[in-house]
mmCIF file of C-alpha atoms and ligand atoms in Angstrom:
data_model
loop_
_atom_site.group_PDB
_atom_site.id
_atom_site.type_symbol
_atom_site.label_atom_id
_atom_site.label_comp_id
_atom_site.label_asym_id
_atom_site.label_seq_id
_atom_site.Cartn_x
_atom_site.Cartn_y
_atom_site.Cartn_z
ATOM 1 C CA MET A 1 21.557 9.311 -24.942
ATOM 2 C CA PHE A 2 18.148 7.484 -24.484
ATOM 3 C CA VAL A 3 15.860 6.684 -21.589
ATOM 4 C CA THR A 4 16.008 2.910 -22.094
ATOM 5 C CA HIS A 5 13.627 0.245 -22.075
ATOM 6 C CA LEU A 6 10.375 1.609 -20.588
ATOM 7 C CA PRO A 7 7.783 -0.523 -22.202
ATOM 8 C CA LYS A 8 4.038 -0.076 -21.575
ATOM 9 C CA ILE A 9 4.683 0.881 -18.157
ATOM 10 C CA PHE A 10 5.976 4.462 -18.318
ATOM 11 C CA PHE A 11 7.675 5.164 -15.061
ATOM 12 C CA TYR A 12 9.061 1.875 -14.042
ATOM 13 C CA PRO A 13 11.676 0.718 -13.616
ATOM 14 C CA LYS A 14 13.654 3.642 -12.692
ATOM 15 C CA PRO A 15 15.247 4.997 -15.948
ATOM 16 C CA LYS A 16 18.951 5.571 -16.164
ATOM 17 C CA ILE A 17 19.349 9.165 -17.040
ATOM 18 C CA ILE A 18 22.588 10.832 -17.334
ATOM 19 C CA ILE A 19 22.240 14.561 -17.431
ATOM 20 C CA THR A 20 25.427 16.688 -18.185
ATOM 21 C CA SER A 21 25.476 20.278 -17.332
ATOM 22 C CA ALA A 22 25.379 21.214 -20.984
ATOM 23 C CA LEU A 23 21.756 19.851 -21.179
ATOM 24 C CA LEU A 24 20.374 22.192 -18.552
ATOM 25 C CA SER A 25 20.155 25.824 -19.141
ATOM 26 C CA LYS A 26 21.830 26.844 -15.869
ATOM 27 C CA SER A 27 21.642 24.745 -12.895
ATOM 28 C CA LYS A 28 20.089 21.428 -11.778
ATOM 29 C CA THR A 29 16.825 23.059 -11.143
ATOM 30 C CA THR A 30 14.550 24.495 -13.765
ATOM 31 C CA PRO A 31 12.515 27.487 -13.017
ATOM 32 C CA LEU A 32 8.941 27.210 -14.475
ATOM 33 C CA SER A 33 9.358 30.590 -15.927
ATOM 34 C CA HIS A 34 12.169 29.309 -18.222
ATOM 35 C CA PHE A 35 9.795 26.954 -20.155
ATOM 36 C CA SER A 36 9.540 27.981 -23.659
ATOM 37 C CA SER A 37 6.791 27.641 -26.161
ATOM 38 C CA VAL A 38 5.556 24.044 -26.526
ATOM 39 C CA THR A 39 4.738 24.699 -30.140
ATOM 40 C CA SER A 40 8.431 25.406 -31.009
ATOM 41 C CA ALA A 41 9.832 22.780 -28.728
ATOM 42 C CA ALA A 42 7.365 20.181 -30.132
ATOM 43 C CA ASN A 43 8.028 21.198 -33.743
ATOM 44 C CA THR A 44 11.674 20.859 -33.347
ATOM 45 C CA LEU A 45 11.330 17.338 -32.021
ATOM 46 C CA LEU A 46 8.859 16.627 -34.803
ATOM 47 C CA GLN A 47 11.545 17.425 -37.386
ATOM 48 C CA GLN A 48 13.197 14.082 -36.457
ATOM 49 C CA THR A 49 9.717 12.317 -36.982
ATOM 50 C CA PRO A 50 8.166 13.553 -40.160
ATOM 51 C CA ASP A 51 5.279 11.166 -40.001
ATOM 52 C CA LEU A 52 3.843 13.060 -36.935
ATOM 53 C CA GLN A 53 2.560 16.425 -37.154
ATOM 54 C CA ILE A 54 1.036 19.018 -34.802
ATOM 55 C CA LYS A 55 -1.653 21.197 -36.321
ATOM 56 C CA ASN A 56 -2.644 24.521 -35.204
ATOM 57 C CA LEU A 57 -1.192 24.262 -31.679
ATOM 58 C CA GLU A 58 -1.545 27.689 -30.071
ATOM 59 C CA ILE A 59 0.252 27.617 -26.760
ATOM 60 C CA GLU A 60 1.472 30.581 -25.008
ATOM 61 C CA HIS A 61 4.383 30.947 -22.746
ATOM 62 C CA VAL A 62 4.080 29.867 -19.166
ATOM 63 C CA GLN A 63 3.830 31.230 -15.826
ATOM 64 C CA GLU A 64 4.023 35.014 -15.214
ATOM 65 C CA LYS A 65 6.580 34.270 -12.374
ATOM 66 C CA PRO A 66 8.242 30.931 -11.181
ATOM 67 C CA HIS A 67 6.317 29.430 -8.246
ATOM 68 C CA PHE A 68 8.661 26.552 -7.566
ATOM 69 C CA GLU A 69 11.525 24.795 -9.199
ATOM 70 C CA ILE A 70 11.700 21.143 -10.410
ATOM 71 C CA SER A 71 14.751 19.229 -10.094
ATOM 72 C CA VAL A 72 15.817 16.790 -12.852
ATOM 73 C CA GLU A 73 15.063 13.795 -10.712
ATOM 74 C CA LYS A 74 11.493 14.969 -10.595
ATOM 75 C CA LEU A 75 11.006 15.275 -14.294
ATOM 76 C CA PHE A 76 9.041 12.718 -16.105
ATOM 77 C CA PHE A 77 10.835 11.277 -19.149
ATOM 78 C CA PRO A 78 8.435 9.428 -21.601
ATOM 79 C CA PRO A 79 9.857 6.223 -22.928
ATOM 80 C CA ASP A 80 12.456 6.483 -25.533
ATOM 81 C CA THR A 81 13.083 10.011 -24.781
ATOM 82 C CA ASP A 82 16.198 11.590 -26.434
ATOM 83 C CA VAL A 83 17.497 13.512 -23.427
ATOM 84 C CA SER A 84 20.180 15.498 -25.397
ATOM 85 C CA SER A 85 18.162 16.377 -28.508
ATOM 86 C CA GLY A 86 20.747 18.338 -30.216
ATOM 87 C CA SER A 87 21.373 21.907 -28.916
ATOM 88 C CA ARG A 88 17.921 22.423 -27.195
ATOM 89 C CA PRO A 89 18.104 22.581 -23.447
ATOM 90 C CA LEU A 90 16.076 20.366 -21.547
ATOM 91 C CA SER A 91 14.156 23.164 -20.049
ATOM 92 C CA SER A 92 12.725 24.111 -23.374
ATOM 93 C CA ARG A 93 11.118 20.779 -23.819
ATOM 94 C CA ILE A 94 9.101 20.583 -20.693
ATOM 95 C CA LEU A 95 5.426 21.114 -21.110
ATOM 96 C CA LYS A 96 4.514 24.208 -19.262
ATOM 97 C CA GLY A 97 2.885 23.703 -15.854
ATOM 98 C CA SER A 98 3.996 20.174 -15.612
ATOM 99 C CA ASN A 99 7.042 17.986 -15.064
ATOM 100 C CA ILE A 100 6.633 16.280 -18.329
ATOM 101 C CA VAL A 101 9.431 16.259 -21.112
ATOM 102 C CA LEU A 102 8.195 16.123 -24.552
ATOM 103 C CA SER A 103 9.415 13.201 -26.749
ATOM 104 C CA LYS A 104 9.611 12.740 -30.395
ATOM 105 C CA TYR A 105 6.256 10.793 -30.205
ATOM 106 C CA ALA A 106 4.302 14.018 -29.563
ATOM 107 C CA GLY A 107 1.904 14.907 -32.351
ATOM 108 C CA ASP A 108 -1.725 14.609 -33.569
ATOM 109 C CA ALA A 109 -2.811 16.214 -30.635
ATOM 110 C CA GLN A 110 -5.898 18.140 -32.006
ATOM 111 C CA VAL A 111 -9.417 16.733 -31.113
ATOM 112 C CA GLU A 112 -11.340 16.941 -34.309
ATOM 113 C CA GLN A 113 -14.227 14.516 -33.590
ATOM 114 C CA ALA A 114 -15.578 13.217 -30.331
ATOM 115 C CA GLU A 115 -18.511 10.883 -29.733
ATOM 116 C CA PHE A 116 -20.094 9.004 -26.973
ATOM 117 C CA VAL A 117 -19.661 5.195 -27.656
ATOM 118 C CA LYS A 118 -21.044 3.278 -24.854
ATOM 119 C CA SER A 119 -21.550 2.810 -21.071
ATOM 120 C CA SER A 120 -20.278 -0.618 -19.551
ATOM 121 C CA VAL A 121 -20.652 -2.017 -16.074
ATOM 122 C CA GLU A 122 -17.898 -4.221 -16.340
ATOM 123 C CA THR A 123 -14.483 -4.521 -18.113
ATOM 124 C CA GLU A 124 -15.536 -7.349 -20.322
ATOM 125 C CA GLU A 125 -18.334 -5.153 -21.606
ATOM 126 C CA CYS A 126 -16.039 -2.382 -22.848
ATOM 127 C CA PRO A 127 -15.431 -1.725 -26.615
ATOM 128 C CA SER A 128 -13.350 -4.510 -28.167
ATOM 129 C CA ASP A 129 -11.844 -2.448 -31.027
ATOM 130 C CA GLY A 130 -8.346 -2.375 -29.304
ATOM 131 C CA LEU A 131 -8.085 1.420 -29.647
ATOM 132 C CA PRO A 132 -5.643 3.012 -27.091
ATOM 133 C CA GLU A 133 -7.477 4.682 -24.315
ATOM 134 C CA PHE A 134 -7.013 7.165 -21.322
ATOM 135 C CA ALA A 135 -9.232 6.771 -18.208
ATOM 136 C CA LEU A 136 -10.251 9.940 -16.390
ATOM 137 C CA VAL A 137 -10.870 9.249 -12.592
ATOM 138 C CA GLY A 138 -11.189 11.514 -9.667
ATOM 139 C CA ARG A 139 -13.319 12.352 -6.477
ATOM 140 C CA SER A 140 -16.750 13.627 -6.914
ATOM 141 C CA ASN A 141 -16.717 17.240 -7.707
ATOM 142 C CA VAL A 142 -12.934 17.391 -8.634
ATOM 143 C CA GLY A 143 -13.982 18.793 -12.082
ATOM 144 C CA LYS A 144 -13.749 15.663 -14.088
ATOM 145 C CA SER A 145 -16.736 16.494 -16.433
ATOM 146 C CA SER A 146 -15.504 20.122 -16.866
ATOM 147 C CA LEU A 147 -12.124 18.851 -17.967
ATOM 148 C CA LEU A 148 -13.581 16.301 -20.313
ATOM 149 C CA ASN A 149 -15.670 18.884 -22.047
ATOM 150 C CA SER A 150 -12.711 21.239 -22.179
ATOM 151 C CA LEU A 151 -10.622 18.563 -23.786
ATOM 152 C CA VAL A 152 -12.984 17.912 -26.449
ATOM 153 C CA ARG A 153 -14.092 21.361 -26.683
ATOM 154 C CA ARG A 154 -17.716 20.482 -26.301
ATOM 155 C CA LYS A 155 -19.923 21.965 -23.614
ATOM 156 C CA LYS A 156 -22.019 18.965 -22.806
ATOM 157 C CA LEU A 157 -20.246 15.859 -23.882
ATOM 158 C CA ALA A 158 -19.651 14.711 -20.513
ATOM 159 C CA LEU A 159 -23.362 15.183 -19.467
ATOM 160 C CA THR A 160 -23.888 11.711 -21.033
ATOM 161 C CA SER A 161 -21.813 10.386 -18.083
ATOM 162 C CA LYS A 162 -23.890 12.330 -15.647
ATOM 163 C CA LYS A 163 -27.260 10.914 -16.801
ATOM 164 C CA PRO A 164 -29.004 8.758 -14.213
ATOM 165 C CA GLY A 165 -27.954 5.250 -14.519
ATOM 166 C CA LYS A 166 -24.557 6.032 -16.158
ATOM 167 C CA THR A 167 -22.680 7.762 -13.106
ATOM 168 C CA GLN A 168 -21.464 4.316 -11.954
ATOM 169 C CA CYS A 169 -20.480 3.075 -15.441
ATOM 170 C CA ILE A 170 -17.400 2.938 -17.556
ATOM 171 C CA ASN A 171 -18.194 5.540 -20.222
ATOM 172 C CA HIS A 172 -16.293 5.334 -23.555
ATOM 173 C CA PHE A 173 -15.956 8.428 -25.837
ATOM 174 C CA ARG A 174 -14.221 7.794 -29.227
ATOM 175 C CA ILE A 175 -11.911 10.740 -30.396
ATOM 176 C CA ASN A 176 -10.897 11.280 -34.031
ATOM 177 C CA ASN A 177 -12.060 7.605 -34.552
ATOM 178 C CA SER A 178 -8.693 6.469 -33.355
ATOM 179 C CA TRP A 179 -8.485 6.482 -29.561
ATOM 180 C CA HIS A 180 -10.676 6.637 -26.293
ATOM 181 C CA LEU A 181 -11.230 8.884 -23.535
ATOM 182 C CA VAL A 182 -12.887 6.869 -20.777
ATOM 183 C CA ASP A 183 -14.881 8.588 -17.918
ATOM 184 C CA LEU A 184 -14.818 6.361 -14.721
ATOM 185 C CA PRO A 185 -17.172 6.958 -11.790
ATOM 186 C CA GLY A 186 -16.194 9.679 -9.288
ATOM 187 C CA TYR A 187 -15.208 8.219 -6.028
ATOM 188 C CA GLY A 188 -15.527 9.448 -2.517
ATOM 189 C CA TYR A 189 -19.089 10.495 -2.846
ATOM 190 C CA ALA A 190 -20.137 10.396 0.812
ATOM 191 C CA ALA A 191 -23.907 10.057 0.075
ATOM 192 C CA ALA A 192 -23.489 6.991 -2.154
ATOM 193 C CA PRO A 193 -24.721 3.889 -0.608
ATOM 194 C CA HIS A 194 -22.203 1.575 0.646
ATOM 195 C CA GLU A 195 -22.938 -1.270 -1.739
ATOM 196 C CA VAL A 196 -22.526 1.122 -4.722
ATOM 197 C CA ARG A 197 -19.190 2.352 -3.326
ATOM 198 C CA THR A 198 -17.838 -1.165 -2.873
ATOM 199 C CA ASP A 199 -19.064 -2.265 -6.430
ATOM 200 C CA TRP A 200 -17.285 0.721 -7.829
ATOM 201 C CA ALA A 201 -14.025 -0.059 -6.253
ATOM 202 C CA LYS A 202 -14.193 -3.692 -7.365
ATOM 203 C CA PHE A 203 -15.032 -2.835 -11.031
ATOM 204 C CA THR A 204 -12.819 0.058 -11.612
ATOM 205 C CA LYS A 205 -9.847 -1.792 -10.066
ATOM 206 C CA ASP A 206 -10.738 -4.788 -12.376
ATOM 207 C CA TYR A 207 -10.748 -2.283 -15.352
ATOM 208 C CA PHE A 208 -7.339 -0.894 -14.232
ATOM 209 C CA LEU A 209 -5.729 -4.354 -13.939
ATOM 210 C CA ASN A 210 -7.311 -6.020 -16.890
ATOM 211 C CA ARG A 211 -7.652 -3.522 -19.625
ATOM 212 C CA PRO A 212 -4.773 -4.147 -22.086
ATOM 213 C CA ASN A 213 -5.216 -1.097 -24.236
ATOM 214 C CA LEU A 214 -5.302 1.378 -21.278
ATOM 215 C CA VAL A 215 -2.357 3.448 -21.933
ATOM 216 C CA SER A 216 -2.513 5.692 -18.748
ATOM 217 C CA VAL A 217 -4.890 6.477 -16.164
ATOM 218 C CA PHE A 218 -5.269 10.346 -15.568
ATOM 219 C CA LEU A 219 -6.033 10.885 -11.865
ATOM 220 C CA LEU A 220 -7.471 14.140 -11.180
ATOM 221 C CA ILE A 221 -6.640 15.857 -7.821
ATOM 222 C CA ASP A 222 -8.166 19.132 -6.726
ATOM 223 C CA ALA A 223 -5.246 21.510 -6.290
ATOM 224 C CA SER A 224 -7.258 24.193 -4.529
ATOM 225 C CA ILE A 225 -7.674 22.069 -1.378
ATOM 226 C CA PRO A 226 -5.295 20.246 0.695
ATOM 227 C CA ALA A 227 -4.676 16.513 -0.031
ATOM 228 C CA LYS A 228 -7.488 14.261 0.969
ATOM 229 C CA ARG A 229 -6.819 10.766 2.368
ATOM 230 C CA ILE A 230 -8.969 9.137 -0.228
ATOM 231 C CA ASP A 231 -6.946 10.680 -3.041
ATOM 232 C CA LEU A 232 -3.722 9.634 -1.493
ATOM 233 C CA GLU A 233 -4.961 5.977 -1.196
ATOM 234 C CA TYR A 234 -6.171 6.069 -4.780
ATOM 235 C CA ALA A 235 -2.815 7.315 -5.944
ATOM 236 C CA SER A 236 -0.874 4.972 -3.759
ATOM 237 C CA TRP A 237 -2.940 1.999 -5.076
ATOM 238 C CA LEU A 238 -2.202 2.751 -8.689
ATOM 239 C CA GLY A 239 1.481 3.348 -7.789
ATOM 240 C CA GLU A 240 1.680 0.056 -5.949
ATOM 241 C CA ASN A 241 0.070 -1.782 -8.758
ATOM 242 C CA LYS A 242 2.177 -0.220 -11.352
ATOM 243 C CA ILE A 243 -0.701 1.208 -13.319
ATOM 244 C CA PRO A 244 0.647 3.972 -15.469
ATOM 245 C CA MET A 245 -0.635 7.213 -14.226
ATOM 246 C CA THR A 246 -0.597 10.940 -14.887
ATOM 247 C CA ILE A 247 -1.852 13.234 -12.070
ATOM 248 C CA VAL A 248 -3.988 16.084 -13.351
ATOM 249 C CA PHE A 249 -4.201 18.824 -10.810
ATOM 250 C CA THR A 250 -7.558 20.640 -11.450
ATOM 251 C CA LYS A 251 -8.799 24.070 -10.497
ATOM 252 C CA CYS A 252 -5.459 25.685 -10.501
ATOM 253 C CA ASP A 253 -7.102 29.103 -11.151
ATOM 254 C CA LYS A 254 -8.283 29.102 -7.522
ATOM 255 C CA ARG A 255 -5.645 31.199 -6.065
ATOM 256 C CA LYS A 256 -6.571 31.586 -2.324
ATOM 257 C CA LYS A 257 -4.927 34.042 -0.095
ATOM 258 C CA LYS A 258 -2.617 32.481 2.574
ATOM 259 C CA LYS A 259 -4.998 33.805 5.430
ATOM 260 C CA ASN A 260 -6.729 31.062 7.366
ATOM 261 C CA GLY A 261 -4.203 28.671 6.401
ATOM 262 C CA GLY A 262 -5.296 28.252 2.753
ATOM 263 C CA LYS A 263 -2.599 27.183 0.499
ATOM 264 C CA ARG A 264 -2.103 27.962 -3.018
ATOM 265 C CA PRO A 265 -2.414 25.297 -5.761
ATOM 266 C CA GLU A 266 1.425 24.975 -6.273
ATOM 267 C CA GLU A 267 1.720 24.353 -2.494
ATOM 268 C CA ASN A 268 -1.009 21.877 -2.440
ATOM 269 C CA LEU A 269 0.450 20.195 -5.456
ATOM 270 C CA GLN A 270 3.765 19.863 -3.813
ATOM 271 C CA ASP A 271 2.286 18.670 -0.674
ATOM 272 C CA PHE A 272 0.546 15.841 -2.565
ATOM 273 C CA LEU A 273 3.543 14.783 -4.462
ATOM 274 C CA GLU A 274 5.641 14.643 -1.416
ATOM 275 C CA LEU A 275 2.942 12.330 0.334
ATOM 276 C CA ILE A 276 2.871 9.917 -2.610
ATOM 277 C CA LYS A 277 6.529 9.790 -3.732
ATOM 278 C CA LYS A 278 7.232 6.658 -1.685
ATOM 279 C CA PHE A 279 4.821 4.767 -3.835
ATOM 280 C CA PHE A 280 6.664 5.421 -7.009
ATOM 281 C CA GLN A 281 10.101 4.232 -8.237
ATOM 282 C CA THR A 282 10.293 7.357 -10.495
ATOM 283 C CA ALA A 283 8.394 10.586 -10.442
ATOM 284 C CA PRO A 284 4.949 10.172 -12.166
ATOM 285 C CA PRO A 285 3.927 12.799 -14.549
ATOM 286 C CA TRP A 286 1.849 15.580 -13.427
ATOM 287 C CA ILE A 287 0.222 18.642 -14.965
ATOM 288 C CA MET A 288 -1.601 21.708 -13.626
ATOM 289 C CA THR A 289 -5.095 22.569 -15.242
ATOM 290 C CA SER A 290 -8.010 24.821 -15.083
ATOM 291 C CA SER A 291 -11.208 24.382 -16.905
ATOM 292 C CA VAL A 292 -12.108 27.978 -16.301
ATOM 293 C CA THR A 293 -8.941 29.336 -18.038
ATOM 294 C CA ASN A 294 -8.286 26.128 -20.193
ATOM 295 C CA GLN A 295 -4.750 25.970 -18.698
ATOM 296 C CA GLY A 296 -3.132 22.644 -19.298
ATOM 297 C CA ARG A 297 -5.744 21.589 -22.015
ATOM 298 C CA ASP A 298 -3.257 21.525 -24.961
ATOM 299 C CA GLU A 299 -0.537 20.205 -22.933
ATOM 300 C CA ILE A 300 -2.695 17.148 -21.737
ATOM 301 C CA LEU A 301 -3.576 16.479 -25.352
ATOM 302 C CA LEU A 302 -0.009 16.665 -26.474
ATOM 303 C CA HIS A 303 1.053 14.324 -23.399
ATOM 304 C CA MET A 304 -1.708 11.958 -24.344
ATOM 305 C CA SER A 305 -0.428 11.968 -28.005
ATOM 306 C CA GLN A 306 3.144 11.082 -26.936
ATOM 307 C CA LEU A 307 2.074 8.237 -24.845
ATOM 308 C CA ARG A 308 -0.344 6.970 -27.525
ATOM 309 C CA ASN A 309 1.946 7.171 -30.363
ATOM 310 C CA TYR A 310 4.650 5.278 -28.468
ATOM 311 C CA TRP A 311 2.068 2.713 -27.450
ATOM 312 C CA LEU A 312 1.063 2.310 -31.004
ATOM 313 C CA LYS A 313 4.527 1.644 -32.133
ATOM 314 C CA HIS A 314 5.393 -0.936 -29.484
HETATM 315 P P1 LIG B 401 -17.224 16.261 -11.532
HETATM 316 O O1 LIG B 401 -18.069 15.933 -10.394
HETATM 317 O O2 LIG B 401 -15.853 15.739 -11.104
HETATM 318 O O3 LIG B 401 -17.652 15.969 -12.817
HETATM 319 O O4 LIG B 401 -16.964 17.820 -11.406
HETATM 320 P P2 LIG B 401 -17.631 18.989 -12.267
HETATM 321 O O5 LIG B 401 -16.979 19.132 -13.694
HETATM 322 O O6 LIG B 401 -19.114 18.826 -12.432
HETATM 323 O O7 LIG B 401 -17.217 20.439 -11.563
HETATM 324 C C1 LIG B 401 -17.501 20.484 -10.168
HETATM 325 C C2 LIG B 401 -17.598 21.905 -9.608
HETATM 326 O O8 LIG B 401 -16.378 22.437 -9.794
HETATM 327 C C3 LIG B 401 -18.529 22.644 -10.622
HETATM 328 O O9 LIG B 401 -19.150 23.782 -9.806
HETATM 329 C C4 LIG B 401 -17.501 23.408 -11.605
HETATM 330 O O10 LIG B 401 -17.929 24.599 -12.111
HETATM 331 C C5 LIG B 401 -16.314 23.562 -10.742
HETATM 332 N N1 LIG B 401 -15.061 23.483 -11.380
HETATM 333 C C6 LIG B 401 -14.729 22.450 -12.318
HETATM 334 N N2 LIG B 401 -13.478 22.595 -12.789
HETATM 335 C C7 LIG B 401 -12.989 23.885 -12.459
HETATM 336 C C8 LIG B 401 -11.857 24.617 -12.503
HETATM 337 O O11 LIG B 401 -10.933 24.261 -13.221
HETATM 338 N N3 LIG B 401 -11.819 25.894 -11.775
HETATM 339 C C9 LIG B 401 -12.797 26.262 -10.959
HETATM 340 N N4 LIG B 401 -12.580 27.440 -10.365
HETATM 341 N N5 LIG B 401 -13.844 25.529 -10.717
HETATM 342 C C10 LIG B 401 -14.086 24.384 -11.413
#
């Protein structure tokens, strides 16, 4: 049983998924605490695809206790996902702290080499080597530089994007000589002059719409605070324009007490997903991260690998 015909756009149109009770461990909902080791899940999947290998992935088990449950309709199935996958329950193939199901394309998730390539002020100037790329974007201060550094395990790589003159550019980093991470300008910076903000909106939208090797946008949302209008607008624009997108919830280590109306990251996350759901035909993939604890780092890389490997083969 396969999720059918999802070409380069990963969550449109709505996939036809038939889930039988045997595929789920217990009920229609999957407590996060039931998620098992990504390594074993991924390796089992990889037995079907000997050309892909996950090296030295050390990923621990998930949450200490379940914070909320995810129903099957809210899971993200990458294209060409074998939902039944032998005897393994679906719950053991979901990346921890996310709604993302692992597919047989997951592999090559290690970052062995990362280098800054160039800064571009418009889409036409971007590297023309055709390598698949993932763009990181988010509101200023969302933790984008911290996440980029954490993904490549380099303390200061993202500083390149923060140098004067480069903050409003499309900054390309080449990973393992085979794909790009792209750092886009942070949006919503109140102090930025109006012309700069308008320009930014124009050229990043142009990049999203006209970059054929853009595999997915990774939209960063701060999970330690309630949803901001500008983030909702951004997510809805991407959804309405059918730009493949993964939502990365940042700062999930910031566990505020509920006093003063402060919400926990999982609650802010659920509120955000609820507010944007009408802009998407099927649930977009999302993942919880922290650059302080490195939560979600290996999972993002594994998710990127499955999107990338599928993209390369189609
Ligand atoms: P950028 O403007 O989006 O590049 O954000 P930065 O990466 O520079 O981070 C902005 C601020 O948030 C800095 O003070 C970081 O130390 C802090 N920060 C970033 N990521 C995290 C995180 O995962 N957890 C916590 N607690 N703080 C973070």
